[in-house]
mmCIF file with all atom_site columns, C-alpha atoms in Angstrom:
data_model
loop_
_atom_site.group_PDB
_atom_site.id
_atom_site.type_symbol
_atom_site.label_atom_id
_atom_site.label_alt_id
_atom_site.label_comp_id
_atom_site.label_asym_id
_atom_site.label_entity_id
_atom_site.label_seq_id
_atom_site.pdbx_PDB_ins_code
_atom_site.Cartn_x
_atom_site.Cartn_y
_atom_site.Cartn_z
_atom_site.occupancy
_atom_site.B_iso_or_equiv
_atom_site.pdbx_formal_charge
_atom_site.auth_seq_id
_atom_site.auth_comp_id
_atom_site.auth_asym_id
_atom_site.auth_atom_id
_atom_site.pdbx_PDB_model_num
ATOM 1  C CA . MET A 1 1  ? 18.954 9.004  14.282  1.00 0.00 ? 9  MET A CA 1
ATOM 2  C CA . SER A 1 2  ? 16.962 12.194 13.862  1.00 0.00 ? 10 SER A CA 1
ATOM 3  C CA . GLU A 1 3  ? 13.333 12.090 12.867  1.00 0.00 ? 11 GLU A CA 1
ATOM 4  C CA . ARG A 1 4  ? 12.476 13.233 9.347   1.00 0.00 ? 12 ARG A CA 1
ATOM 5  C CA . LYS A 1 5  ? 9.989  16.091 9.176   1.00 0.00 ? 13 LYS A CA 1
ATOM 6  C CA . SER A 1 6  ? 7.152  15.839 6.696   1.00 0.00 ? 14 SER A CA 1
ATOM 7  C CA . ALA A 1 7  ? 6.166  18.614 4.350   1.00 0.00 ? 15 ALA A CA 1
ATOM 8  C CA . TYR A 1 8  ? 2.771  20.173 5.040   1.00 0.00 ? 16 TYR A CA 1
ATOM 9  C CA . TRP A 1 9  ? 1.287  18.611 1.864   1.00 0.00 ? 17 TRP A CA 1
ATOM 10 C CA . MET A 1 10 ? 2.449  15.059 2.581   1.00 0.00 ? 18 MET A CA 1
ATOM 11 C CA . LYS A 1 11 ? 0.024  12.315 3.495   1.00 0.00 ? 19 LYS A CA 1
ATOM 12 C CA . GLN A 1 12 ? 0.696  9.305  5.697   1.00 0.00 ? 20 GLN A CA 1
ATOM 13 C CA . LEU A 1 13 ? 0.737  7.159  2.552   1.00 0.00 ? 21 LEU A CA 1
ATOM 14 C CA . ASP A 1 14 ? 3.633  9.247  1.204   1.00 0.00 ? 22 ASP A CA 1
ATOM 15 C CA . GLU A 1 15 ? 5.614  8.422  4.341   1.00 0.00 ? 23 GLU A CA 1
ATOM 16 C CA . ARG A 1 16 ? 4.890  4.699  3.899   1.00 0.00 ? 24 ARG A CA 1
ATOM 17 C CA . ILE A 1 17 ? 6.019  4.858  0.272   1.00 0.00 ? 25 ILE A CA 1
ATOM 18 C CA . LEU A 1 18 ? 9.278  6.609  1.150   1.00 0.00 ? 26 LEU A CA 1
ATOM 19 C CA . GLU A 1 19 ? 9.945  4.205  4.039   1.00 0.00 ? 27 GLU A CA 1
ATOM 20 C CA . TYR A 1 20 ? 9.312  1.183  1.799   1.00 0.00 ? 28 TYR A CA 1
ATOM 21 C CA . ILE A 1 21 ? 11.652 2.476  -0.906  1.00 0.00 ? 29 ILE A CA 1
ATOM 22 C CA . ASP A 1 22 ? 14.291 3.376  1.670   1.00 0.00 ? 30 ASP A CA 1
ATOM 23 C CA . ARG A 1 23 ? 14.106 -0.145 3.097   1.00 0.00 ? 31 ARG A CA 1
ATOM 24 C CA . ASP A 1 24 ? 13.863 -2.144 -0.147  1.00 0.00 ? 32 ASP A CA 1
ATOM 25 C CA . GLY A 1 25 ? 15.683 0.130  -2.576  1.00 0.00 ? 33 GLY A CA 1
ATOM 26 C CA . MET A 1 26 ? 13.005 0.151  -5.252  1.00 0.00 ? 34 MET A CA 1
ATOM 27 C CA . ALA A 1 27 ? 9.384  -0.843 -5.674  1.00 0.00 ? 35 ALA A CA 1
ATOM 28 C CA . THR A 1 28 ? 6.380  -0.546 -7.912  1.00 0.00 ? 36 THR A CA 1
ATOM 29 C CA . PRO A 1 29 ? 2.929  0.511  -6.711  1.00 0.00 ? 37 PRO A CA 1
ATOM 30 C CA . HIS A 1 30 ? 1.799  -3.109 -7.159  1.00 0.00 ? 38 HIS A CA 1
ATOM 31 C CA . MET A 1 31 ? 4.659  -4.399 -5.010  1.00 0.00 ? 39 MET A CA 1
ATOM 32 C CA . MET A 1 32 ? 3.842  -1.909 -2.259  1.00 0.00 ? 40 MET A CA 1
ATOM 33 C CA . ALA A 1 33 ? 0.110  -2.691 -2.372  1.00 0.00 ? 41 ALA A CA 1
ATOM 34 C CA . ARG A 1 34 ? 0.894  -6.337 -1.567  1.00 0.00 ? 42 ARG A CA 1
ATOM 35 C CA . ASP A 1 35 ? 2.720  -5.304 1.620   1.00 0.00 ? 43 ASP A CA 1
ATOM 36 C CA . ARG A 1 36 ? 0.663  -5.422 4.836   1.00 0.00 ? 44 ARG A CA 1
ATOM 37 C CA . ALA A 1 37 ? 1.855  -1.915 5.794   1.00 0.00 ? 45 ALA A CA 1
ATOM 38 C CA . PHE A 1 38 ? -0.298 -0.512 2.975   1.00 0.00 ? 46 PHE A CA 1
ATOM 39 C CA . THR A 1 39 ? -4.078 -0.382 2.969   1.00 0.00 ? 47 THR A CA 1
ATOM 40 C CA . ALA A 1 40 ? -4.230 1.616  -0.269  1.00 0.00 ? 48 ALA A CA 1
ATOM 41 C CA . SER A 1 41 ? -4.888 0.293  -3.755  1.00 0.00 ? 49 SER A CA 1
ATOM 42 C CA . PRO A 1 42 ? -2.115 0.170  -6.363  1.00 0.00 ? 50 PRO A CA 1
ATOM 43 C CA . GLY A 1 43 ? -3.878 3.035  -8.159  1.00 0.00 ? 51 GLY A CA 1
ATOM 44 C CA . HIS A 1 44 ? -3.846 5.263  -5.102  1.00 0.00 ? 52 HIS A CA 1
ATOM 45 C CA . ILE A 1 45 ? -0.212 4.411  -4.407  1.00 0.00 ? 53 ILE A CA 1
ATOM 46 C CA . TRP A 1 46 ? 0.572  5.211  -8.049  1.00 0.00 ? 54 TRP A CA 1
ATOM 47 C CA . GLU A 1 47 ? -1.096 8.644  -7.683  1.00 0.00 ? 55 GLU A CA 1
ATOM 48 C CA . ARG A 1 48 ? 0.985  9.448  -4.612  1.00 0.00 ? 56 ARG A CA 1
ATOM 49 C CA . CYS A 1 49 ? 4.131  8.219  -6.385  1.00 0.00 ? 57 CYS A CA 1
ATOM 50 C CA . GLN A 1 50 ? 3.334  10.663 -9.184  1.00 0.00 ? 58 GLN A CA 1
ATOM 51 C CA . MET A 1 51 ? 3.191  13.496 -6.635  1.00 0.00 ? 59 MET A CA 1
ATOM 52 C CA . LEU A 1 52 ? 6.459  12.357 -5.071  1.00 0.00 ? 60 LEU A CA 1
ATOM 53 C CA . TYR A 1 53 ? 7.981  12.162 -8.551  1.00 0.00 ? 61 TYR A CA 1
ATOM 54 C CA . CYS A 1 54 ? 6.881  15.728 -9.382  1.00 0.00 ? 62 CYS A CA 1
ATOM 55 C CA . ILE A 1 55 ? 8.926  17.039 -6.486  1.00 0.00 ? 63 ILE A CA 1
ATOM 56 C CA . ARG A 1 56 ? 11.772 14.604 -7.240  1.00 0.00 ? 64 ARG A CA 1
ATOM 57 C CA . PHE A 1 57 ? 11.481 12.501 -4.083  1.00 0.00 ? 65 PHE A CA 1
ATOM 58 C CA . VAL A 1 58 ? 11.273 9.326  -6.201  1.00 0.00 ? 66 VAL A CA 1
ATOM 59 C CA . GLU A 1 59 ? 12.209 8.277  -9.714  1.00 0.00 ? 67 GLU A CA 1
ATOM 60 C CA . PRO A 1 60 ? 10.159 6.009  -11.997 1.00 0.00 ? 68 PRO A CA 1
ATOM 61 C CA . ILE A 1 61 ? 11.239 2.492  -12.883 1.00 0.00 ? 69 ILE A CA 1
ATOM 62 C CA . TYR A 1 62 ? 10.054 0.872  -16.116 1.00 0.00 ? 70 TYR A CA 1
ATOM 63 C CA . ASN A 1 63 ? 6.412  0.978  -17.232 1.00 0.00 ? 71 ASN A CA 1
ATOM 64 C CA . ASP A 1 64 ? 4.721  0.507  -13.859 1.00 0.00 ? 72 ASP A CA 1
ATOM 65 C CA . CYS A 1 65 ? 4.892  4.285  -13.360 1.00 0.00 ? 73 CYS A CA 1
ATOM 66 C CA . THR A 1 66 ? 3.061  5.232  -16.540 1.00 0.00 ? 74 THR A CA 1
ATOM 67 C CA . THR A 1 67 ? -0.605 5.202  -17.425 1.00 0.00 ? 75 THR A CA 1
#
């Protein structure tokens, strides 16, 4: 398996988010924040999900993605 290259703007948290979603299929920021792999708050994860959504790396699911 080849290693995925990160974009210059990506943060380590973005990688964790994408890995989590790839593994579990879907997740909310609150679900990810409960995982030991994350040290970020749900709010910070939500912010990074918004960035990933803007470039269409992720799609929102129900109201957990909105303010």
